[in-house]
Amino acid sequence: QVQLVESGGGLVQPGGSLQLSCLASVRTFTIYDMAWFRQAPGKEREFVASIDRTGGGTFFADSVKGRVGISRDYLKTLYLDLNNLNYEDTATYYCAANDRAVSRVAADYDYWGQGTQVTVSS
């Protein structure tokens, strides 16, 4: 069973930065492609960024491209670096995993964390 636990969310001013983490409780982290999604109140869950199991392939939503970085390490942790945050980035951020293929589609991911809240406010 795969368990994902996000952390690192919080309250940040516009223009600020945050690093989100997602710790995966899995036997073999490298068989999973990973992604971050977010969901704002009243809106559908949307793709933010993904990274393949090798760490060599990364993909970003147009809305965050240039402001966001995604990475993973051998300690079974996935990261999302959020920079130059704006009010539209306020949402609950979720990490997700699957062992088939990296994707931008939420339905393609089998495992999800509980989410971490990011609030951008002055």
Coordinates of C-alpha atoms in Angstrom, one line a residue:
Q1 CA 0.0 0.0 0.0
V2 CA 1.2 3.5 -0.9
Q3 CA 0.9 6.3 1.6
L4 CA 1.7 9.9 0.7
V5 CA 2.0 12.6 3.3
E6 CA 2.3 16.2 2.2
S7 CA 3.7 19.0 4.3
G8 CA 5.1 22.6 3.9
G9 CA 1.9 24.5 3.2
G10 CA 1.1 27.7 5.0
L11 CA 0.3 31.4 4.7
V12 CA 2.5 33.5 2.4
Q13 CA 2.4 37.0 1.0
P14 CA 2.1 37.7 -2.7
G15 CA 5.5 37.3 -4.3
G16 CA 6.6 34.9 -1.7
S17 CA 7.9 31.3 -1.9
L18 CA 7.1 27.9 -0.4
Q19 CA 8.5 24.4 -0.7
L20 CA 6.0 21.6 -0.4
S21 CA 7.1 18.1 0.4
C22 CA 5.5 14.7 0.0
L23 CA 6.9 11.7 1.8
A24 CA 6.1 8.4 0.2
S25 CA 5.8 5.3 2.3
V26 CA 6.6 2.7 -0.4
R27 CA 9.1 -0.1 -0.8
T28 CA 10.5 1.1 -4.1
F29 CA 10.0 4.8 -4.8
T30 CA 11.6 4.7 -8.2
I31 CA 8.7 2.7 -9.8
Y32 CA 6.3 5.5 -9.3
D33 CA 5.7 8.5 -11.5
M34 CA 4.6 11.5 -9.3
A35 CA 2.7 14.6 -9.7
W36 CA 1.3 17.6 -7.8
F37 CA -2.3 18.8 -8.2
R38 CA -4.2 21.6 -6.5
Q39 CA -7.8 22.4 -5.8
A40 CA -9.2 25.7 -4.9
P41 CA -12.6 26.1 -3.2
G42 CA -15.4 25.6 -5.7
K43 CA -13.0 24.6 -8.5
E44 CA -12.0 21.3 -10.0
R45 CA -8.7 19.7 -9.1
E46 CA -6.1 20.8 -11.6
F47 CA -2.7 19.6 -12.6
V48 CA 0.4 21.6 -11.4
A49 CA 3.5 19.6 -12.2
S50 CA 4.7 16.0 -12.7
I51 CA 8.0 14.1 -12.7
D52 CA 8.7 10.7 -14.1
R53 CA 10.1 7.8 -12.1
T54 CA 13.7 8.6 -13.3
G55 CA 13.5 12.2 -12.3
G56 CA 14.6 13.2 -15.7
G57 CA 11.2 14.2 -17.2
T58 CA 9.3 17.1 -15.7
F59 CA 6.1 18.7 -16.9
F60 CA 4.3 21.9 -15.8
A61 CA 0.9 23.5 -16.2
D62 CA 1.0 26.7 -18.2
S63 CA -0.4 28.6 -15.3
V64 CA 2.7 27.9 -13.2
K65 CA 5.5 27.4 -15.8
G66 CA 8.5 29.5 -14.8
R67 CA 7.5 29.8 -11.2
V68 CA 7.4 26.2 -10.1
G69 CA 10.0 23.5 -9.7
I70 CA 9.4 19.8 -9.1
S71 CA 12.0 17.3 -7.9
R72 CA 12.4 14.0 -6.1
D73 CA 15.1 12.4 -4.0
Y74 CA 16.4 9.0 -2.9
L75 CA 14.8 9.5 0.5
K76 CA 11.4 8.9 -1.1
T77 CA 10.4 12.5 -1.0
L78 CA 8.7 14.6 -3.7
Y79 CA 9.1 18.4 -3.7
L80 CA 7.3 21.3 -5.2
D81 CA 9.0 24.7 -5.2
L82 CA 6.5 27.5 -5.5
N83 CA 7.9 31.0 -6.3
N84 CA 6.4 34.4 -7.0
L85 CA 3.1 33.2 -5.5
N86 CA -0.1 35.1 -6.3
Y87 CA -3.6 35.0 -5.0
E88 CA -4.7 32.5 -7.7
D89 CA -2.2 30.0 -6.3
T90 CA -4.3 29.6 -3.1
A91 CA -5.5 26.0 -2.9
T92 CA -5.0 22.7 -1.3
Y93 CA -2.0 21.0 -2.9
Y94 CA -2.0 17.2 -3.3
C95 CA 0.7 14.8 -4.4
A96 CA -0.2 11.7 -6.4
A97 CA 1.5 8.6 -7.6
N98 CA 1.0 5.9 -10.1
D99 CA 3.2 3.0 -11.4
R100 CA 2.1 3.1 -15.1
A101 CA 3.0 6.4 -16.7
V102 CA 3.5 10.1 -15.9
S103 CA 0.4 12.0 -16.7
R104 CA -1.4 15.4 -16.3
V105 CA -4.7 13.7 -15.7
A106 CA -5.9 13.2 -12.1
A107 CA -7.8 10.1 -12.9
D108 CA -4.6 8.4 -14.0
Y109 CA -3.2 8.5 -10.5
D110 CA -4.0 5.7 -8.0
Y111 CA -2.6 7.1 -4.8
W112 CA -3.1 10.5 -3.2
G113 CA -2.0 12.3 -0.1
Q114 CA -4.4 14.2 2.2
G115 CA -3.3 17.6 0.9
T116 CA -1.6 20.7 2.3
Q117 CA -3.1 24.1 2.3
V118 CA -1.4 27.1 0.6
T119 CA -2.9 30.5 1.2
V120 CA -1.6 33.6 -0.5
S121 CA -2.7 36.7 1.3
S122 CA -1.4 40.1 2.2

